[in-house]
Every structure is written in C-alpha cells, then in structure tokens.
Amino acid sequence: MTNNATLKGNRPPDDMLGFSGSLPTSVLPADRVMSLGSICTWEWDLDAGAVLYSGAWGPLLALTAEGDIKGGLDFLLSRVSGDDLEILETALAKIISGEWGELDIPVLIKRHDNTCTWILLRGKIAPECSGRRIFAGIGLNISRLRLSNRFCPPHADDAQSTYQSMLDNSPVHIVRFDRHMFPLYMNPAMYEFSRYSPEQMGGLTAEEAGYDPGELGYLQEKINEVFDTGKIMKFRWTTSRPRMDAPKTTGDYCLWPEFDADGKVKTVICQFYDLTRQIAQEENTRFNEMRFSSLHQLTHMDDVPEDDVMFFVAEKIAELTKSAFSHLHILPSALQSAERIIWSSSHRALFAPEELNSFDPSVMRGEFGMDVAGGGEPVMTCVQNHPVDPATQRYFKDRLFVSRFACVPAMEGNQAALIAAVYNKDFEYSEADARQLELFITGAWHIIRRRHYVSALKNAVDEVQLASEAKNRFLASVSHELRTPLNGMLSMLQLLEFSNLTPKQAEYAKRANNTGKTLMRIISDIIDYSRMESGRFDLDMAPFDIAECLRGSLKIFYADASRKKLALRLSLKGEFPEMIVGDEARIRQIVFNLVGNALKFTDSGEIEVICKAKAQGPGMSAIELTVRDTGIGIPEEMQRKVFDAFTQVDPLATRKHQGSGLGLGIVRQLLQRMGGAVSLKSKINKGTTITCSLVFPIATQEEIDARRLALSVSKAEKTPFACPPMIILVAEDDQVSRMAMKLFLEKLGHTAVCVSNGREALEALRLYRFDCLITDVLMPEMDGIDITMHIRNRDFQRFRPSPETIMAVKEGDLPEPKDIPAGDKGLLDIDAGLPIVAVSAHAMKGDRERFLEHGMDYYLSKPVQIECLRGTLAQLHKERLLPKATNKL
C-alpha cells in the first residue's frame, strides 16, 4: 500500500493538463480501444489508505480475472510508465496533504497484455462523510484523443473546433441552453440521461426531453441569472433524471456563459457532474455506521429491561430509514410465547396508551402487505411506495394514513419471530433502505436472542450454584450428624480401652475402634470427592520434603503389612531437590489411598513404592510415583472404570474387600487438580502397577529457610508440656459426647463442669471463674459462635443463672464451691480473654479457619482423640504462661 511517504516530491507538474513524450508503438490499435462511455471509477480513503476500484478496470487493463483488481494505490502506480509516474505521485501527495482538492491528469498505463493506453485520471475529494476524507475519481480511456490532431493545443484558426471537440468528448454531462432554456446542444455523455437518441432529440424542449416540469423553474432561475450577470454559477441540486424510469439524481452543476462578438451572453453551458452513486455510497456508509453503532449499544444493554430494549430497536429502525413511524410485531416463537407489538414514540404521541394497548396483535397479521398467518409460506421483505387506493391505506382504526412502507422479518429457523415495519418516509423506500432494515433487524434479533440465552444460562448457573450450595450444606449436615454419634461411640471405645479389660475384651474394643475409624475415613472420602467434583477445593501450596513425606506416609502401613506377612518397601531413585512446593497433605492422601488399596487387595508377596525424581526445566522437578503390588489384579474390562466413583473390582454380591470405591477416584481428581496424570497396568493374579506423574516447582532457599523455621516452632509446640489441673467448662448438647468429654478431662487430671447449651454456658461463667471453655459449635438455643461473640464483646450482663445451671455447677465437684455466688449481686463479669476451644463435627476444609476468625482460640474435630485433647490443653496452658510477644509467635 502506497502512503504519503512513497509519493515523491512536492514539485508540481509542468503542465497538469498536458502530455509529455510521444505515444509508444505498443499503444492499443483503434479497434481495441475502449469507448469514451466506458468510465472506470475508483474511491480512495485518504485516512485509511484503502482504494476501491470498479470492475470496469478489468477490461480496460486487460486483466485475466476479476480477482486481479486489488486495493491500494500500488495497483495503479505500478502500471504508470515513464515520467508520468513522478507527476502522478506529486499530485497524489498534494491531495493527501490537502493542498489540492481535485485531480485531472492523463497518464500512460501499461496493460496486463504488455500493451499501453492513455488514461485520463480525474476526481475530487468528496464532501465530509462521517469524518472521513474520500476521494472519488474516474479513469477514462483517451487513447483515441491522444492519436487525434484535435487533441493538440488549438491554433487561432481552429480554436472553435477544438472547443467543440472538448465538449463532445467530455465525460461530464453538458447541455447548451438558450435564454428560454431550449436545449440547443447535448454532448454524448448526456445521452445516457435522455430517453431519446441524438437523432430523436431534434428541437425538443427540456420538458419534452423528459425533465420534470416542476423542477425546471429552479434551473430556469439559475440560467436567467447567468444571462443577466455573465458570471459562472455553481450549485448542488437533486433532480429527476430525464429518463422517467430512473430515480432522482444529485450532482454538482456549473453554469457558465458563452459570449457573442459583442460580449453579450449568447448561450449558457450547463455542466452536470453526477454524484448520485457517490452520495448513495456515502449515505450507505453513514447508515452502516449508525447500524453498527446501534447494534453495539444493544450488546451493552444486558441489564436493561427487555421492553426498553425492544423500544430502542423500534426507534432505531425509524431513524435508520428516516421513517415517521415504526413498530415491532413480535410473533410467538421458542423465545417468546406471547404475541405483542412494540410501538415507536410517534405512535405514543398520536395515540393514548389505552388505545395502543387495545390493538389486537393478531389483527396486525396481514397488514402492510405481509401475511404471516397463512399456510407456512416463508415471510418475505415487502416494500411498497405507490399505494393504488389511498382509502385502503388507512390503518389503526382509520386514524393513520400509510403512504409507503417497508416490512422485514427476523427469522427463527424457518419461521418469522419478529416483523419490523417502517412507514411514511418523506420519499420513496429504496432497496438500500430494505437492505439496511433487514441487516439491522437480523442483527438486533440475534442480540435479543442472545439475551434470552444468556439469561437462561445465568439462571441455569444460578440453579447449579444453588444446587452446589445445597449439596455442600447437605454434606456439612451429613458430616456433622454422622460425626456426632461417631464421636460418642469412638470416645467411649477409647475410654473402654483405658479401662481394666481382659485381653479378649481389649481386642474387641480395639477392633470396634478401628472399624469406627474406617467408617470415618469413608465419610471423609465421600465429602472430599463431592467437594472436588463441585470445584470447591483448593490446594495448600508450601515447601516440603517429598522423601520424608513418603517415609512418614508409609509408617502407618508397616504394622498391617507385617500382620499379612507382606514386604512393604520404599525405593527413591534420581536426584531429589531439598524441597518442592506443593500440597503435602494431598500427596500423603494419594499415597495413603494407593498403598491402602494395594494392601487391601494383596494377600501374599510384596508392595513396593517407587519414587523417581528428575529435573524438568529450570526450577522444576518431575516426580514419578509408582505403587506396585502382587495382589489379585484388575480384569481388563474394569481397568478403565476403577478410577470412577464408587467402583470396585469384585461384584457387590460376592465382595470380600471393604471400601467405598472412592480411593482411586480421589487419586485421579487430586492429580488432575495438581496438573498430573495417572496410568494403570494390571494382570489377573499377578498384581497391579499404578503410576502417578507430577511436576513441582523447586523451593528456593528463602522458602526452605522459612519452612524449617515453621517446622521447628511446630515441633516445639508439640513437645510434651507439663499441664497442671484446670477447671474447665464444657458446653455440649449431645449427651454421650458430653459424658465422654467429661471422662476424658477427668482422666487427664482436670475438673469438668458440663452444660447442654450456650445460654447455660454463659450463665455458668457468671457463677465461677473457669480456666477455659470447651464448646460444641452447633447447639440449640445458642451455638458456640454466639457464645464466643458474647464473651469477646463483653455482652453478658443480661444472663442470670437458672436453677438448672446453678445445680450443674454445684454438682461439678469444684475444688472451691464457696466461690459460687448466692444471688444476683455476687454474679461475676466474664473475662473477655477467656480461652475457648471449639469442638465440632464440621470438619470440612475451611471450618477451622472460620471458627478461629470468630474469636475461638483452638479447634478440635470430632471424633475427639484424647491425645489431641491433651496436646491442645497443654498448648493452651503454655501460651497463657508465655509473654504476649512470644504468644503471638
């Protein structure tokens, strides 16, 4: 594409209307030269640099295919020969800079078949069109003129003949009028406007030649003014073309006088430069911009009510087509069950709202020439400009005369979903109007339809989110309801194991405890898998030692492997980084599920865990974890299904191995979440090999140092610490769990007072100064979070101990019962810094953080392990003894 920089120099041509050099011998012969009537047009967008050429350039330049006509000035400049190229480039540069507004240059062009021809390039910058500068030009084959002697500069003796030759050969429409506007002469270019041939013109008047009589008065005034003043006159005018079947024409008129020997105006030359097509293109461009702008506005109206959107469309189609009235007739479709009409503002100004609402939409069918009610026939665009009988063109209860109209359907499949109607334009609707209306209403309907789909999708997403939230609430409720009785059962089993049992009874208690733990693992697996499927699952990324992680994970399996007389080995191969960054807990869960699965299905032989590490690009380490066993194997037809939820190899009726069938499903979900992959190989009675592949970032030295510091602090916190007896208040609504907690605390050497809800807990705290509060989170009347908020906010004055609470405190076997107040005057203020331990069956991820955010200090999940309770109370006592700065650490 040629731009300003490639157009050479600022030197004006020596003679813009002259020709330099002689015609080459390769110029086309006369019988192959195009006639003067064959004018090639071109349009040049000065701002964008794009050029559009009409198809007539193909024959002129002897192009072999229409596709050879390409945009850009290079298409033209590359064919200009000799010195004419510099002259043309200079002229085009001046047009770009704005120094020149017109072009009139003859140039020698080389054609595709290596012949040459002379082309007259003419044109001018069109008036402003939506802020763009458009240069409209023509290319005229003037080879015959170049060969003719008449083309040479005139001498004094033949000046008149040369002048006449210029008129005859001008591509501009030229007519010579006398004082009475009688057409004395019409050049050949003008004949294309006339319905008569040159031989038929004879002595016809302008009216007889086909001009509109009503428009001749205006032209007569202009001609009279030229006769009176002798001055040249220029103006733009839209008029009917002499050919009656043609539309109106707009162009630039130039009237100049011809003088006789005495200096008087003898005749007037009327020169007309037809701009109809150019103006139509400019108008079409403006309409395109308006249409695109309106459609763009529509795409940003997602939050606007639909009726307002439809009214916007109705207004825009009237504006787009310059119509006085418009309406949208919405037909029943898959997106719209009710039939209705959206009226333009012109209707709303003409009719009262109740009148518009009284129009039956079904009656509108068939109006304006469109019958959408009949027979399944396709609805077509309809344009009518000349009503035969005005009396039949009254609509809307005979209140509105429709002079002309255009209707366009918006299709939904093979049926019309909407009809856009515009009417009463000041002048006739054209095919361009119908086309613009059709393009706009089709685009608008697609956007409206998209609104419906987006709305439906949003509703579906909302429903899915509600279902997911309901599912999570259900899982939390199930987890709580299952863990609460399990807490009581497992707590009692723990207490039973600590009692004086016979060896056989101790074995029974231990097996019952292990069975309860297995049930807890199944519940946790179901909750984990469900949360992974719903997408509400996050990874905790932190540095960790993969080798130590594997060693620690396998420790819990050595006893079971030894009992089944299986060899359990860990092999580490490759170069392991000091630490990698990932979710250590989830890696342990993968190992636990894979090794647990292998242990369950292997009765003899061995289980080997192999971990290979190798560098995977800068700062990354590829880990391949393989678990191989010599167990029963997996049938080939089941190998693709074992990673699905609730799938097991052995049939349900003959199942020998316990489990939920979620272990491998959780492994696959975890690996996918971490960007890894899993593969399986297995043979019946020979064993199974499962390989997991993962890539982890290698921890930086700074991350390793921070992790080691955190581990050292954690290890110090877990170091056994002497914990003196404490007096502890327990709030628990479940009777068995309440009794188990009391027995746990007494076994650990503490004194416990138990109440059944949050209100009683606050009442008890006003009777006695306890060392800490252990509270269940979910309780009737007042839950653990509410208790915490009342304590932290010192909002406890309204709580007066009930007789039940007083009795519970007195029966608590407190070491100093004399401290219990006898009445309201002796009630205590509750310490806002009282340590609070949350105990909850809500054990899903995020629950612990949520409880601590509400002001609780520690958290224990059900079922409570006595060792975890011991460590928590020891840590609580330790932190209360440390200075605040250390305590924060």
Short mmCIF file of N, CA, C and O in Angstrom, two decimals, residues 620-730:
data_model
loop_
_atom_site.label_atom_id
_atom_site.label_comp_id
_atom_site.label_asym_id
_atom_site.label_seq_id
_atom_site.Cartn_x
_atom_site.Cartn_y
_atom_site.Cartn_z
N MET A 620 12.17 -26.60 38.07
CA MET A 620 11.07 -27.56 38.14
C MET A 620 11.63 -28.97 38.32
O MET A 620 12.72 -29.30 37.85
N SER A 621 10.84 -29.81 39.00
CA SER A 621 11.23 -31.19 39.24
C SER A 621 10.06 -32.10 38.89
O SER A 621 8.93 -31.88 39.33
N ALA A 622 10.33 -33.13 38.06
CA ALA A 622 9.31 -34.11 37.69
C ALA A 622 9.37 -35.27 38.65
O ALA A 622 10.43 -35.88 38.84
N ILE A 623 8.24 -35.58 39.28
CA ILE A 623 8.14 -36.68 40.24
C ILE A 623 7.26 -37.77 39.65
O ILE A 623 6.13 -37.50 39.22
N GLU A 624 7.77 -38.98 39.63
CA GLU A 624 7.00 -40.14 39.18
C GLU A 624 6.87 -41.10 40.35
O GLU A 624 7.84 -41.67 40.82
N LEU A 625 5.63 -41.28 40.82
CA LEU A 625 5.35 -42.12 41.97
C LEU A 625 4.64 -43.39 41.50
O LEU A 625 3.58 -43.31 40.87
N THR A 626 5.21 -44.55 41.79
CA THR A 626 4.66 -45.82 41.36
C THR A 626 4.40 -46.71 42.58
O THR A 626 5.27 -46.83 43.46
N VAL A 627 3.20 -47.30 42.61
CA VAL A 627 2.85 -48.27 43.65
C VAL A 627 2.59 -49.60 42.95
O VAL A 627 1.66 -49.71 42.15
N ARG A 628 3.42 -50.59 43.25
CA ARG A 628 3.33 -51.91 42.61
C ARG A 628 3.02 -52.96 43.65
O ARG A 628 3.63 -53.00 44.72
N ASP A 629 2.04 -53.81 43.34
CA ASP A 629 1.71 -54.89 44.28
C ASP A 629 1.62 -56.21 43.53
O ASP A 629 1.64 -56.26 42.31
N THR A 630 1.52 -57.29 44.30
CA THR A 630 1.38 -58.64 43.73
C THR A 630 0.02 -59.21 44.11
O THR A 630 -0.11 -60.40 44.42
N GLY A 631 -0.99 -58.36 44.07
CA GLY A 631 -2.31 -58.74 44.51
C GLY A 631 -3.14 -59.44 43.46
O GLY A 631 -2.62 -60.00 42.48
N ILE A 632 -4.46 -59.35 43.61
CA ILE A 632 -5.40 -60.12 42.78
C ILE A 632 -5.49 -59.57 41.36
O ILE A 632 -5.97 -60.25 40.47
N GLY A 633 -5.04 -58.35 41.14
CA GLY A 633 -5.10 -57.78 39.80
C GLY A 633 -6.49 -57.26 39.46
O GLY A 633 -7.46 -57.45 40.21
N ILE A 634 -6.59 -56.60 38.30
CA ILE A 634 -7.85 -55.99 37.86
C ILE A 634 -8.16 -56.52 36.47
O ILE A 634 -7.31 -56.47 35.57
N PRO A 635 -9.36 -57.04 36.23
CA PRO A 635 -9.72 -57.50 34.89
C PRO A 635 -9.59 -56.37 33.87
O PRO A 635 -9.81 -55.19 34.20
N GLU A 636 -9.26 -56.71 32.65
CA GLU A 636 -9.03 -55.69 31.61
C GLU A 636 -10.26 -54.84 31.38
O GLU A 636 -10.15 -53.63 31.17
N GLU A 637 -11.45 -55.45 31.44
CA GLU A 637 -12.67 -54.68 31.17
C GLU A 637 -12.98 -53.70 32.31
O GLU A 637 -13.80 -52.80 32.14
N MET A 638 -12.34 -53.89 33.47
CA MET A 638 -12.60 -52.99 34.60
C MET A 638 -11.54 -51.92 34.76
O MET A 638 -11.72 -50.99 35.56
N GLN A 639 -10.45 -52.02 34.02
CA GLN A 639 -9.33 -51.12 34.25
C GLN A 639 -9.66 -49.66 33.94
O GLN A 639 -9.08 -48.75 34.52
N ARG A 640 -10.58 -49.45 33.01
CA ARG A 640 -10.97 -48.07 32.68
C ARG A 640 -11.98 -47.50 33.67
O ARG A 640 -12.25 -46.31 33.66
N LYS A 641 -12.56 -48.39 34.48
CA LYS A 641 -13.64 -47.94 35.36
C LYS A 641 -13.21 -47.75 36.81
O LYS A 641 -13.93 -47.13 37.59
N VAL A 642 -12.04 -48.29 37.17
CA VAL A 642 -11.68 -48.28 38.59
C VAL A 642 -11.43 -46.87 39.11
O VAL A 642 -11.46 -46.64 40.32
N PHE A 643 -11.19 -45.92 38.22
CA PHE A 643 -10.99 -44.54 38.67
C PHE A 643 -12.30 -43.77 38.76
O PHE A 643 -12.31 -42.60 39.13
N ASP A 644 -13.42 -44.41 38.40
CA ASP A 644 -14.72 -43.79 38.57
C ASP A 644 -15.18 -43.95 40.01
O ASP A 644 -14.76 -44.86 40.73
N ALA A 645 -16.09 -43.05 40.41
CA ALA A 645 -16.56 -43.07 41.79
C ALA A 645 -17.37 -44.33 42.07
O ALA A 645 -18.13 -44.81 41.22
N PHE A 646 -17.21 -44.84 43.29
CA PHE A 646 -17.98 -45.97 43.80
C PHE A 646 -17.84 -47.22 42.92
O PHE A 646 -18.79 -47.97 42.74
N THR A 647 -16.66 -47.41 42.34
CA THR A 647 -16.42 -48.58 41.51
C THR A 647 -15.43 -49.50 42.21
O THR A 647 -14.37 -49.06 42.68
N GLN A 648 -15.78 -50.82 42.28
CA GLN A 648 -14.88 -51.81 42.84
C GLN A 648 -14.79 -53.00 41.90
O GLN A 648 -15.71 -53.25 41.11
N VAL A 649 -13.68 -53.71 42.01
CA VAL A 649 -13.44 -54.82 41.09
C VAL A 649 -14.36 -55.99 41.39
O VAL A 649 -14.98 -56.55 40.50
N ASP A 650 -14.48 -56.35 42.68
CA ASP A 650 -15.30 -57.51 42.99
C ASP A 650 -16.77 -57.14 43.02
O ASP A 650 -17.13 -56.06 43.48
N PRO A 651 -17.65 -58.00 42.50
CA PRO A 651 -19.08 -57.69 42.47
C PRO A 651 -19.62 -57.48 43.87
O PRO A 651 -19.10 -58.00 44.85
N LEU A 652 -20.72 -56.71 43.93
CA LEU A 652 -21.30 -56.36 45.22
C LEU A 652 -21.75 -57.59 45.98
O LEU A 652 -21.57 -57.71 47.18
N ALA A 653 -22.35 -58.57 45.25
CA ALA A 653 -22.92 -59.75 45.94
C ALA A 653 -21.84 -60.64 46.53
O ALA A 653 -22.08 -61.34 47.51
N THR A 654 -20.63 -60.63 45.93
CA THR A 654 -19.57 -61.53 46.40
C THR A 654 -18.39 -60.78 46.96
O THR A 654 -17.28 -61.32 47.04
N ARG A 655 -18.58 -59.52 47.34
CA ARG A 655 -17.46 -58.68 47.74
C ARG A 655 -16.80 -59.19 49.02
O ARG A 655 -17.48 -59.49 50.01
N LYS A 656 -15.47 -59.31 48.97
CA LYS A 656 -14.70 -59.75 50.12
C LYS A 656 -13.92 -58.60 50.76
O LYS A 656 -13.43 -58.73 51.87
N HIS A 657 -13.79 -57.49 50.02
CA HIS A 657 -12.97 -56.39 50.50
C HIS A 657 -13.84 -55.18 50.79
O HIS A 657 -14.67 -54.80 49.97
N GLN A 658 -13.61 -54.56 51.94
CA GLN A 658 -14.39 -53.40 52.33
C GLN A 658 -13.91 -52.15 51.58
O GLN A 658 -12.80 -52.10 51.08
N GLY A 659 -14.77 -51.15 51.55
CA GLY A 659 -14.38 -49.86 50.95
C GLY A 659 -15.53 -49.23 50.20
O GLY A 659 -16.51 -49.89 49.86
N SER A 660 -15.38 -47.93 49.95
CA SER A 660 -16.43 -47.17 49.26
C SER A 660 -16.22 -47.12 47.76
O SER A 660 -17.10 -46.69 47.02
N GLY A 661 -15.04 -47.56 47.29
CA GLY A 661 -14.76 -47.45 45.86
C GLY A 661 -14.40 -46.05 45.43
O GLY A 661 -14.46 -45.72 44.25
N LEU A 662 -14.01 -45.18 46.40
CA LEU A 662 -13.67 -43.79 46.07
C LEU A 662 -12.18 -43.53 46.06
O LEU A 662 -11.75 -42.47 45.63
N GLY A 663 -11.37 -44.48 46.55
CA GLY A 663 -9.94 -44.21 46.72
C GLY A 663 -9.26 -43.80 45.44
O GLY A 663 -8.61 -42.75 45.37
N LEU A 664 -9.39 -44.60 44.37
CA LEU A 664 -8.73 -44.26 43.11
C LEU A 664 -9.39 -43.06 42.45
O LEU A 664 -8.73 -42.30 41.74
N GLY A 665 -10.69 -42.91 42.64
CA GLY A 665 -11.36 -41.73 42.09
C GLY A 665 -10.81 -40.45 42.70
O GLY A 665 -10.59 -39.46 42.00
N ILE A 666 -10.57 -40.46 44.01
CA ILE A 666 -9.98 -39.29 44.66
C ILE A 666 -8.56 -39.06 44.17
O ILE A 666 -8.13 -37.91 43.95
N VAL A 667 -7.81 -40.14 43.95
CA VAL A 667 -6.44 -40.01 43.44
C VAL A 667 -6.46 -39.30 42.08
O VAL A 667 -5.68 -38.37 41.84
N ARG A 668 -7.34 -39.74 41.18
CA ARG A 668 -7.39 -39.11 39.86
C ARG A 668 -7.81 -37.64 39.96
O ARG A 668 -7.22 -36.78 39.30
N GLN A 669 -8.81 -37.34 40.80
CA GLN A 669 -9.24 -35.95 40.96
C GLN A 669 -8.11 -35.08 41.50
O GLN A 669 -7.89 -33.96 41.03
N LEU A 670 -7.38 -35.59 42.49
CA LEU A 670 -6.28 -34.81 43.06
C LEU A 670 -5.17 -34.58 42.03
O LEU A 670 -4.63 -33.47 41.92
N LEU A 671 -4.84 -35.62 41.27
CA LEU A 671 -3.79 -35.47 40.26
C LEU A 671 -4.21 -34.48 39.18
O LEU A 671 -3.40 -33.66 38.72
N GLN A 672 -5.45 -34.54 38.74
CA GLN A 672 -5.92 -33.59 37.74
C GLN A 672 -5.86 -32.17 38.28
O GLN A 672 -5.49 -31.24 37.55
N ARG A 673 -6.22 -31.99 39.54
CA ARG A 673 -6.18 -30.65 40.13
C ARG A 673 -4.76 -30.12 40.22
O ARG A 673 -4.52 -28.92 40.10
N MET A 674 -3.80 -31.04 40.41
CA MET A 674 -2.39 -30.63 40.53
C MET A 674 -1.67 -30.67 39.18
O MET A 674 -0.46 -30.51 39.13
N GLY A 675 -2.41 -30.90 38.09
CA GLY A 675 -1.81 -30.90 36.77
C GLY A 675 -1.05 -32.16 36.44
O GLY A 675 -0.18 -32.15 35.57
N GLY A 676 -1.36 -33.26 37.12
CA GLY A 676 -0.65 -34.51 36.88
C GLY A 676 -1.49 -35.51 36.11
O GLY A 676 -2.56 -35.20 35.60
N ALA A 677 -0.98 -36.73 36.01
CA ALA A 677 -1.65 -37.80 35.27
C ALA A 677 -1.43 -39.11 36.00
O ALA A 677 -0.49 -39.26 36.79
N VAL A 678 -2.30 -40.08 35.71
CA VAL A 678 -2.19 -41.39 36.34
C VAL A 678 -2.39 -42.46 35.27
O VAL A 678 -3.17 -42.29 34.34
N SER A 679 -1.64 -43.57 35.39
CA SER A 679 -1.78 -44.70 34.47
C SER A 679 -1.81 -45.99 35.27
O SER A 679 -1.33 -46.04 36.42
N LEU A 680 -2.36 -47.04 34.67
CA LEU A 680 -2.54 -48.30 35.39
C LEU A 680 -2.20 -49.46 34.48
O LEU A 680 -2.57 -49.48 33.30
N LYS A 681 -1.49 -50.45 35.04
CA LYS A 681 -1.22 -51.72 34.36
C LYS A 681 -1.54 -52.84 35.36
O LYS A 681 -1.13 -52.77 36.52
N SER A 682 -2.24 -53.87 34.87
CA SER A 682 -2.62 -54.92 35.79
C SER A 682 -2.89 -56.22 35.05
O SER A 682 -3.32 -56.21 33.88
N LYS A 683 -2.61 -57.33 35.73
CA LYS A 683 -2.93 -58.67 35.21
C LYS A 683 -3.54 -59.47 36.34
O LYS A 683 -3.12 -59.39 37.50
N ILE A 684 -4.52 -60.28 35.99
CA ILE A 684 -5.22 -61.07 36.99
C ILE A 684 -4.23 -62.00 37.70
O ILE A 684 -3.42 -62.71 37.07
N ASN A 685 -4.30 -61.97 39.05
CA ASN A 685 -3.49 -62.82 39.94
C ASN A 685 -2.00 -62.55 39.85
O ASN A 685 -1.19 -63.32 40.40
N LYS A 686 -1.61 -61.48 39.16
CA LYS A 686 -0.18 -61.14 39.08
C LYS A 686 0.12 -59.76 39.67
O LYS A 686 1.28 -59.44 39.89
N GLY A 687 -0.90 -58.98 39.87
CA GLY A 687 -0.68 -57.71 40.53
C GLY A 687 -1.03 -56.50 39.68
O GLY A 687 -1.43 -56.61 38.51
N THR A 688 -0.88 -55.35 40.29
CA THR A 688 -1.26 -54.08 39.68
C THR A 688 -0.15 -53.06 39.90
O THR A 688 0.47 -53.02 40.97
N THR A 689 0.08 -52.25 38.88
CA THR A 689 1.05 -51.15 38.99
C THR A 689 0.34 -49.85 38.61
O THR A 689 -0.21 -49.74 37.51
N ILE A 690 0.35 -48.89 39.52
CA ILE A 690 -0.26 -47.57 39.27
C ILE A 690 0.84 -46.53 39.35
O ILE A 690 1.59 -46.48 40.33
N THR A 691 0.92 -45.71 38.30
CA THR A 691 1.98 -44.69 38.22
C THR A 691 1.35 -43.31 38.15
O THR A 691 0.46 -43.06 37.33
N CYS A 692 1.83 -42.42 38.99
CA CYS A 692 1.37 -41.02 39.02
C CYS A 692 2.53 -40.12 38.61
O CYS A 692 3.65 -40.28 39.11
N SER A 693 2.24 -39.19 37.72
CA SER A 693 3.28 -38.26 37.25
C SER A 693 2.87 -36.84 37.62
O SER A 693 1.74 -36.42 37.34
N LEU A 694 3.81 -36.11 38.22
CA LEU A 694 3.55 -34.73 38.65
C LEU A 694 4.80 -33.89 38.42
O LEU A 694 5.92 -34.41 38.41
N VAL A 695 4.59 -32.60 38.23
CA VAL A 695 5.71 -31.66 38.11
C VAL A 695 5.52 -30.59 39.18
O VAL A 695 4.44 -29.99 39.29
N PHE A 696 6.58 -30.35 39.98
CA PHE A 696 6.52 -29.39 41.07
C PHE A 696 7.60 -28.32 40.90
O PHE A 696 8.69 -28.62 40.41
N PRO A 697 7.31 -27.10 41.33
CA PRO A 697 8.38 -26.10 41.42
C PRO A 697 9.36 -26.48 42.53
O PRO A 697 8.95 -27.01 43.57
N ILE A 698 10.62 -26.22 42.30
CA ILE A 698 11.64 -26.46 43.33
C ILE A 698 11.68 -25.26 44.27
O ILE A 698 11.72 -24.10 43.83
N ALA A 699 11.61 -25.52 45.56
CA ALA A 699 11.59 -24.44 46.54
C ALA A 699 12.91 -23.66 46.54
O ALA A 699 13.99 -24.25 46.42
N THR A 700 12.81 -22.35 46.67
CA THR A 700 14.01 -21.52 46.78
C THR A 700 14.58 -21.65 48.18
O THR A 700 13.93 -22.13 49.12
N GLN A 701 15.81 -21.19 48.34
CA GLN A 701 16.47 -21.28 49.65
C GLN A 701 15.71 -20.45 50.69
O GLN A 701 15.59 -20.86 51.85
N GLU A 702 15.18 -19.32 50.28
CA GLU A 702 14.40 -18.49 51.20
C GLU A 702 13.15 -19.24 51.67
O GLU A 702 12.79 -19.21 52.86
N GLU A 703 12.46 -19.91 50.74
CA GLU A 703 11.27 -20.69 51.10
C GLU A 703 11.64 -21.85 52.01
O GLU A 703 10.90 -22.18 52.96
N ILE A 704 12.78 -22.50 51.76
CA ILE A 704 13.23 -23.62 52.59
C ILE A 704 13.52 -23.16 54.01
O ILE A 704 13.11 -23.80 54.99
N ASP A 705 14.20 -22.01 54.15
CA ASP A 705 14.52 -21.50 55.49
C ASP A 705 13.25 -21.17 56.26
O ASP A 705 13.14 -21.45 57.47
N ALA A 706 12.28 -20.55 55.58
CA ALA A 706 11.02 -20.20 56.24
C ALA A 706 10.26 -21.45 56.68
O ALA A 706 9.68 -21.50 57.77
N ARG A 707 10.29 -22.49 55.84
CA ARG A 707 9.60 -23.74 56.17
C ARG A 707 10.25 -24.42 57.37
O ARG A 707 9.57 -24.93 58.26
N ARG A 708 11.57 -24.42 57.40
CA ARG A 708 12.27 -25.05 58.52
C ARG A 708 11.97 -24.33 59.83
O ARG A 708 11.79 -24.97 60.88
N LEU A 709 11.91 -23.00 59.79
CA LEU A 709 11.59 -22.25 60.99
C LEU A 709 10.18 -22.60 61.48
O LEU A 709 9.96 -22.82 62.68
N ALA A 710 9.23 -22.69 60.53
CA ALA A 710 7.85 -23.03 60.90
C ALA A 710 7.78 -24.44 61.49
O ALA A 710 7.06 -24.68 62.46
N LEU A 711 8.54 -25.37 60.91
CA LEU A 711 8.54 -26.75 61.42
C LEU A 711 9.15 -26.83 62.81
O LEU A 711 8.68 -27.59 63.66
N SER A 712 10.19 -26.05 63.05
CA SER A 712 10.82 -26.07 64.37
C SER A 712 9.88 -25.51 65.43
O SER A 712 9.81 -26.03 66.55
N VAL A 713 9.15 -24.45 65.09
CA VAL A 713 8.17 -23.88 66.03
C VAL A 713 7.06 -24.89 66.31
O VAL A 713 6.64 -25.11 67.44
N SER A 714 6.57 -25.55 65.23
CA SER A 714 5.51 -26.53 65.38
C SER A 714 5.97 -27.71 66.23
O SER A 714 5.23 -28.22 67.07
N LYS A 715 7.23 -28.14 66.01
CA LYS A 715 7.75 -29.25 66.79
C LYS A 715 7.87 -28.89 68.26
O LYS A 715 7.57 -29.69 69.16
N ALA A 716 8.28 -27.64 68.49
CA ALA A 716 8.39 -27.19 69.88
C ALA A 716 7.03 -27.13 70.55
O ALA A 716 6.87 -27.46 71.73
N GLU A 717 6.03 -26.73 69.77
CA GLU A 717 4.68 -26.65 70.32
C GLU A 717 4.14 -28.04 70.65
O GLU A 717 3.34 -28.21 71.57
N LYS A 718 4.54 -29.05 69.86
CA LYS A 718 4.03 -30.39 70.08
C LYS A 718 4.82 -31.17 71.14
O LYS A 718 4.45 -32.29 71.50
N THR A 719 5.91 -30.57 71.62
CA THR A 719 6.69 -31.23 72.65
C THR A 719 5.86 -31.33 73.93
O THR A 719 5.23 -30.35 74.33
N PRO A 720 5.82 -32.49 74.55
CA PRO A 720 5.02 -32.65 75.78
C PRO A 720 5.36 -31.57 76.79
O PRO A 720 6.53 -31.26 77.05
N PHE A 721 4.32 -30.96 77.35
CA PHE A 721 4.50 -29.85 78.28
C PHE A 721 3.64 -30.13 79.50
O PHE A 721 2.47 -30.51 79.38
N ALA A 722 4.24 -29.97 80.65
CA ALA A 722 3.50 -30.25 81.88
C ALA A 722 2.29 -29.33 82.00
O ALA A 722 2.42 -28.12 81.88
N CYS A 723 1.13 -29.92 82.18
CA CYS A 723 -0.10 -29.14 82.25
C CYS A 723 -0.76 -29.42 83.61
O CYS A 723 -1.24 -30.53 83.85
N PRO A 724 -0.78 -28.44 84.48
CA PRO A 724 -1.40 -28.66 85.79
C PRO A 724 -2.91 -28.82 85.65
O PRO A 724 -3.48 -28.47 84.62
N PRO A 725 -3.56 -29.32 86.66
CA PRO A 725 -5.02 -29.49 86.59
C PRO A 725 -5.72 -28.14 86.36
O PRO A 725 -5.32 -27.12 86.91
N MET A 726 -6.71 -28.18 85.52
CA MET A 726 -7.50 -26.98 85.23
C MET A 726 -8.97 -27.27 85.50
O MET A 726 -9.41 -28.43 85.51
N ILE A 727 -9.72 -26.20 85.70
CA ILE A 727 -11.17 -26.31 85.89
C ILE A 727 -11.80 -25.83 84.59
O ILE A 727 -11.65 -24.67 84.20
N ILE A 728 -12.48 -26.71 83.91
CA ILE A 728 -12.92 -26.47 82.53
C ILE A 728 -14.43 -26.58 82.44
O ILE A 728 -15.04 -27.51 83.00
N LEU A 729 -15.04 -25.63 81.72
CA LEU A 729 -16.47 -25.65 81.44
C LEU A 729 -16.69 -26.28 80.07
O LEU A 729 -16.06 -25.86 79.09
N VAL A 730 -17.57 -27.26 79.98
CA VAL A 730 -17.86 -27.95 78.73
C VAL A 730 -19.31 -27.67 78.35
O VAL A 730 -20.22 -27.89 79.15
#
